[in-house]
CSV table of C-alpha atoms and ligand atoms in Angstrom, one decimal:
chain,number,residue,atom,x,y,z
A,28,MET,CA,1.7,135.8,24.1
A,29,SER,CA,-1.1,137.8,25.9
A,30,ASP,CA,-2.8,136.1,28.8
A,31,PRO,CA,-4.8,133.5,27.8
A,32,LYS,CA,-7.9,134.6,29.8
A,33,GLU,CA,-7.7,138.1,28.5
A,34,TRP,CA,-6.9,136.7,24.9
A,35,MET,CA,-10.0,134.9,25.0
A,36,ALA,CA,-12.2,137.5,26.8
A,37,ASP,CA,-10.9,139.5,23.5
A,38,ILE,CA,-12.3,137.2,21.1
A,39,ALA,CA,-15.7,136.7,22.8
A,40,SER,CA,-16.1,140.2,23.3
A,41,GLN,CA,-15.7,140.9,19.2
A,42,HIS,CA,-18.0,137.6,18.6
A,43,GLU,CA,-21.2,137.9,17.1
A,44,GLY,CA,-22.5,134.6,16.4
A,45,SER,CA,-23.2,132.0,18.7
A,46,TYR,CA,-21.3,130.4,21.5
A,47,VAL,CA,-21.0,126.9,19.2
A,48,GLU,CA,-19.2,129.4,16.8
A,49,LEU,CA,-16.9,131.0,19.1
A,50,TYR,CA,-15.0,127.7,20.3
A,51,GLU,CA,-14.1,127.2,17.0
A,52,LYS,CA,-13.1,130.4,16.4
A,53,VAL,CA,-10.8,130.8,19.5
A,54,TYR,CA,-9.1,127.2,18.4
A,55,ALA,CA,-8.4,128.2,14.8
A,56,ALA,CA,-6.5,131.1,16.3
A,57,VAL,CA,-4.5,128.6,18.3
A,58,ALA,CA,-3.8,126.7,15.3
A,59,ARG,CA,-2.7,129.8,13.7
A,60,GLY,CA,-0.2,130.6,16.4
A,61,GLU,CA,-2.2,133.7,17.7
A,62,GLY,CA,-2.6,132.5,21.5
A,63,GLU,CA,-3.8,129.6,23.6
A,64,VAL,CA,-7.1,128.8,25.4
A,65,PRO,CA,-7.1,129.7,29.2
A,66,TRP,CA,-7.9,126.1,29.8
A,67,ALA,CA,-5.0,124.3,28.0
A,68,GLU,CA,-2.4,124.1,31.4
A,69,VAL,CA,-2.4,121.1,33.4
A,70,ALA,CA,-5.0,122.2,36.1
A,71,GLU,CA,-6.1,120.8,39.3
A,72,ARG,CA,-9.4,119.8,38.1
A,73,HIS,CA,-7.7,116.8,36.0
A,74,GLU,CA,-6.1,115.7,39.2
A,75,TRP,CA,-9.4,115.7,40.7
A,76,LEU,CA,-10.6,113.0,37.8
A,77,ARG,CA,-7.5,110.8,38.6
A,78,GLU,CA,-7.8,110.8,42.3
A,79,TRP,CA,-11.1,110.1,41.7
A,80,ALA,CA,-10.7,107.0,39.5
A,81,ALA,CA,-7.8,106.0,41.8
A,82,GLU,CA,-10.2,105.9,44.6
A,83,GLN,CA,-13.2,104.3,42.9
A,84,GLN,CA,-10.5,101.7,41.3
A,85,LEU,CA,-12.1,102.2,37.9
A,86,ASP,CA,-11.4,99.3,35.3
A,87,GLY,CA,-12.7,99.9,31.9
A,88,THR,CA,-12.0,96.6,30.9
A,89,GLY,CA,-15.1,95.8,28.2
A,90,LYS,CA,-16.6,99.3,28.7
A,91,LYS,CA,-17.2,102.3,27.2
A,92,ALA,CA,-16.5,106.0,28.5
A,93,VAL,CA,-17.3,109.5,26.9
A,94,VAL,CA,-15.4,112.7,27.4
A,95,VAL,CA,-17.2,116.0,27.0
A,96,GLY,CA,-15.9,119.2,25.4
A,97,CYS,CA,-12.4,116.9,25.3
A,98,GLY,CA,-10.4,120.1,24.3
A,99,TYR,CA,-6.7,118.7,23.5
A,100,GLY,CA,-7.7,115.3,24.7
A,101,ALA,CA,-5.5,114.8,28.0
A,102,ASP,CA,-8.4,113.3,30.3
A,103,ALA,CA,-9.6,111.2,27.2
A,104,GLU,CA,-6.0,109.8,27.0
A,105,PHE,CA,-6.2,109.1,30.9
A,106,VAL,CA,-9.7,107.7,30.7
A,107,ALA,CA,-8.5,105.2,27.8
A,108,SER,CA,-5.7,104.2,29.7
A,109,LEU,CA,-8.1,102.9,32.6
A,110,GLY,CA,-9.1,100.1,29.6
A,111,TYR,CA,-12.2,102.2,28.8
A,112,GLU,CA,-13.3,102.4,24.8
A,113,THR,CA,-13.2,106.0,24.8
A,114,THR,CA,-14.9,108.3,22.7
A,115,ALA,CA,-14.3,112.3,22.9
A,116,PHE,CA,-15.7,114.7,21.2
A,117,ASP,CA,-15.7,118.5,21.0
A,118,ILE,CA,-17.8,121.2,19.2
A,119,SER,CA,-14.6,122.6,17.6
A,120,PRO,CA,-12.9,120.9,14.6
A,121,THR,CA,-9.8,122.3,15.1
A,122,ALA,CA,-9.8,121.1,19.0
A,123,ILE,CA,-10.6,117.6,17.4
A,124,GLU,CA,-7.8,118.0,14.8
A,125,LEU,CA,-5.3,119.4,17.2
A,126,ALA,CA,-6.0,116.4,20.2
A,127,LYS,CA,-5.2,113.6,17.3
A,128,ARG,CA,-2.2,115.6,16.2
A,129,GLN,CA,-0.9,115.6,20.1
A,130,HIS,CA,-1.9,111.7,20.5
A,131,PRO,CA,-1.2,110.2,17.0
A,132,ASP,CA,-1.0,106.6,18.7
A,133,SER,CA,-4.1,107.0,20.4
A,134,PRO,CA,-7.2,104.4,21.0
A,135,VAL,CA,-9.4,107.3,21.7
A,136,HIS,CA,-12.1,108.1,19.3
A,137,TYR,CA,-11.8,111.7,19.0
A,138,THR,CA,-14.8,113.4,16.9
A,139,VAL,CA,-16.6,116.5,16.5
A,140,ALA,CA,-20.1,116.8,17.8
A,141,ASN,CA,-22.6,119.4,19.8
A,142,VAL,CA,-23.3,118.2,23.0
A,143,LEU,CA,-26.6,120.1,21.9
A,144,GLU,CA,-27.1,117.8,19.0
A,145,PRO,CA,-25.6,114.5,20.1
A,146,PRO,CA,-26.0,111.3,17.9
A,147,ALA,CA,-29.1,108.9,18.4
A,148,GLU,CA,-26.8,106.0,19.3
A,149,TRP,CA,-24.9,108.0,22.2
A,150,SER,CA,-28.3,107.6,24.3
A,151,GLN,CA,-27.6,105.9,27.3
A,152,ALA,CA,-24.5,104.4,25.6
A,153,PHE,CA,-21.5,104.9,28.0
A,154,ASP,CA,-20.7,103.2,31.2
A,155,LEU,CA,-18.4,106.1,32.3
A,156,VAL,CA,-19.5,109.9,31.5
A,157,VAL,CA,-16.8,112.6,32.1
A,158,GLU,CA,-18.0,116.1,32.6
A,159,ILE,CA,-15.1,118.8,33.0
A,160,VAL,CA,-16.4,122.4,32.9
A,161,THR,CA,-17.9,122.2,29.8
A,162,VAL,CA,-21.4,123.2,31.2
A,163,GLN,CA,-19.9,126.3,32.6
A,164,ALA,CA,-18.8,127.1,29.3
A,165,LEU,CA,-21.9,127.4,27.8
A,166,PRO,CA,-24.5,130.2,28.7
A,167,ARG,CA,-27.5,129.7,31.4
A,168,SER,CA,-29.8,129.9,29.0
A,169,LEU,CA,-28.4,126.5,27.3
A,170,ARG,CA,-28.0,124.9,30.5
A,171,ARG,CA,-31.3,122.8,30.9
A,172,GLN,CA,-30.7,121.1,27.7
A,173,VAL,CA,-26.8,120.9,28.0
A,174,ILE,CA,-27.5,118.9,31.3
A,175,ASP,CA,-30.0,116.8,30.3
A,176,ALA,CA,-27.9,115.9,27.1
A,177,ILE,CA,-24.8,114.9,29.3
A,178,GLY,CA,-27.2,112.7,31.7
A,179,GLY,CA,-28.6,111.2,28.8
A,180,PHE,CA,-25.4,109.6,28.1
A,181,VAL,CA,-25.4,107.3,30.8
A,182,ALA,CA,-25.7,103.5,30.3
A,183,PRO,CA,-28.0,101.6,33.2
A,184,ASP,CA,-25.4,101.1,36.0
A,185,GLY,CA,-23.6,104.0,34.3
A,186,ARG,CA,-21.8,106.6,36.3
A,187,LEU,CA,-21.4,110.4,35.7
A,188,LEU,CA,-18.5,112.7,37.1
A,189,VAL,CA,-18.9,116.3,37.0
A,190,ILE,CA,-16.5,118.7,38.1
A,191,ASN,CA,-17.6,122.3,37.2
A,192,ASN,CA,-16.9,125.9,39.4
A,193,LYS,CA,-19.4,126.5,41.8
A,194,GLN,CA,-21.7,129.6,41.5
A,195,GLU,CA,-21.8,131.4,44.9
A,196,GLU,CA,-25.3,132.9,45.1
A,197,PRO,CA,-26.8,135.6,44.9
A,198,PHE,CA,-25.1,136.5,41.6
A,199,THR,CA,-25.6,138.4,38.4
A,200,ASP,CA,-24.3,137.0,35.2
A,201,GLY,CA,-21.7,138.8,33.0
A,202,ASP,CA,-22.0,139.1,29.3
A,203,PHE,CA,-19.2,136.2,29.1
A,204,GLY,CA,-18.4,133.3,30.4
A,205,PRO,CA,-17.7,131.0,32.5
A,206,TRP,CA,-21.2,130.6,34.0
A,207,PRO,CA,-20.5,128.6,37.1
A,208,LEU,CA,-23.1,126.2,38.7
A,209,THR,CA,-25.7,126.7,41.5
A,210,ARG,CA,-26.5,123.6,43.5
A,211,ALA,CA,-29.7,123.6,42.0
A,212,GLU,CA,-28.1,122.9,38.6
A,213,LEU,CA,-25.8,120.3,39.6
A,214,ASP,CA,-28.8,118.8,41.3
A,215,SER,CA,-30.7,119.1,38.0
A,216,PHE,CA,-28.5,116.1,36.5
A,217,THR,CA,-30.8,113.7,38.4
A,218,THR,CA,-33.7,114.7,35.7
A,219,SER,CA,-32.5,112.4,33.1
A,220,GLY,CA,-32.8,109.5,35.8
A,221,LEU,CA,-29.7,109.9,37.4
A,222,THR,CA,-29.4,109.4,41.1
A,223,GLU,CA,-26.7,111.8,43.0
A,224,VAL,CA,-24.1,109.5,44.7
A,225,ARG,CA,-21.7,111.9,46.3
A,226,VAL,CA,-21.4,116.1,45.8
A,227,GLN,CA,-18.2,117.7,47.2
A,228,ASP,CA,-17.9,121.4,47.3
A,229,ARG,CA,-14.2,121.4,46.7
A,230,PRO,CA,-12.0,124.3,47.4
A,231,SER,CA,-9.7,124.9,44.5
A,232,GLU,CA,-6.0,125.8,45.3
A,233,GLU,CA,-5.9,127.8,41.7
A,234,ALA,CA,-6.0,131.5,41.3
A,235,PRO,CA,-8.2,133.4,41.6
A,236,PRO,CA,-10.0,131.5,44.8
A,237,THR,CA,-13.0,129.6,43.7
A,238,ARG,CA,-14.7,126.4,44.5
A,239,ARG,CA,-15.7,123.5,42.2
A,240,TRP,CA,-18.4,121.0,42.5
A,241,GLN,CA,-17.1,117.5,42.4
A,242,ALA,CA,-20.1,115.2,42.0
A,243,GLU,CA,-21.0,111.7,40.9
A,244,PHE,CA,-24.3,110.5,39.6
A,245,ARG,CA,-24.9,107.1,38.6
A,246,ARG,CA,-28.4,105.6,37.1
B,308,SAM,C1,-13.9,125.4,29.3
B,308,SAM,S1,-13.2,124.4,27.9
B,308,SAM,C2,-12.8,122.6,28.7
B,308,SAM,C3,-12.1,121.7,28.1
B,308,SAM,C4,-11.6,120.3,28.8
B,308,SAM,N1,-13.0,119.9,29.2
B,308,SAM,C5,-10.8,120.5,30.0
B,308,SAM,O1,-11.3,120.3,31.5
B,308,SAM,O2,-9.9,121.3,30.2
B,308,SAM,C6,-14.6,124.0,27.0
B,308,SAM,C7,-14.7,122.9,25.8
B,308,SAM,O3,-16.1,122.8,25.3
B,308,SAM,C8,-16.0,122.7,24.1
B,308,SAM,N2,-17.3,122.9,23.5
B,308,SAM,C9,-18.2,124.2,24.0
B,308,SAM,N3,-19.4,124.4,23.5
B,308,SAM,C10,-19.5,122.6,22.9
B,308,SAM,C11,-20.8,122.2,22.7
B,308,SAM,N4,-21.5,122.5,22.3
B,308,SAM,N5,-20.6,120.9,22.3
B,308,SAM,C12,-19.6,120.2,22.6
B,308,SAM,N6,-18.3,120.8,23.0
B,308,SAM,C13,-18.5,122.1,23.4
B,308,SAM,C14,-15.0,123.9,24.0
B,308,SAM,O4,-15.0,123.7,22.4
B,308,SAM,C15,-13.8,123.6,24.8
B,308,SAM,O5,-13.0,122.9,24.6
């Protein structure tokens, strides 16, 4: 099997529709056994979520959480294990199908949804919102809309954890993603009424060398 990053870049370079359609195209190809998504491996960012949850002593009993762009659901399963009534969504119906298949007895409510057109009932509905590298997976032209939508999920007194790659500046965007977040873009989560609690600029040990934002916001 080819390198997942090259495989995905190849599909993206031939894709003519929107980014919303691209992700389903990629997961559908995975389901046909043609390749694997580059983000499928157990990665450092998932460990950072676990470390943060332990540090914060998160107890989700009686609370609700949502995991954005959940893919195969590893983070959603972890969040549910903390006691949260967990919703996890992805734009790709095939990703959601694969997540359900991988976690047949899961308490997580896996559902297909577009972060750009979220259900109205998700507005300020979640005590915990987990956003890991979905914002950077969508073009910068959609950033304002995506960030506002994710921030809008946070309930009063709720919290949002964001882990996304850091965009070093100055920069020029390439044709294909990911499009990491500038500090100003990260800070713009506050425009949906959130307060920035802590921002960390963390070195990644993964190759190629990158830095990631790990940021917590509250309403
Ligand atoms: C880079 S992957 C990250 C997956 C997972 N969060 C992780 O950390 O491994 C981005 C995910 O967001 C999903 N996605 C892309 N656009 C989306 C949209 N408009 N609404 C919801 N999910 C989307 C993709 O299908 C994909 O599963």
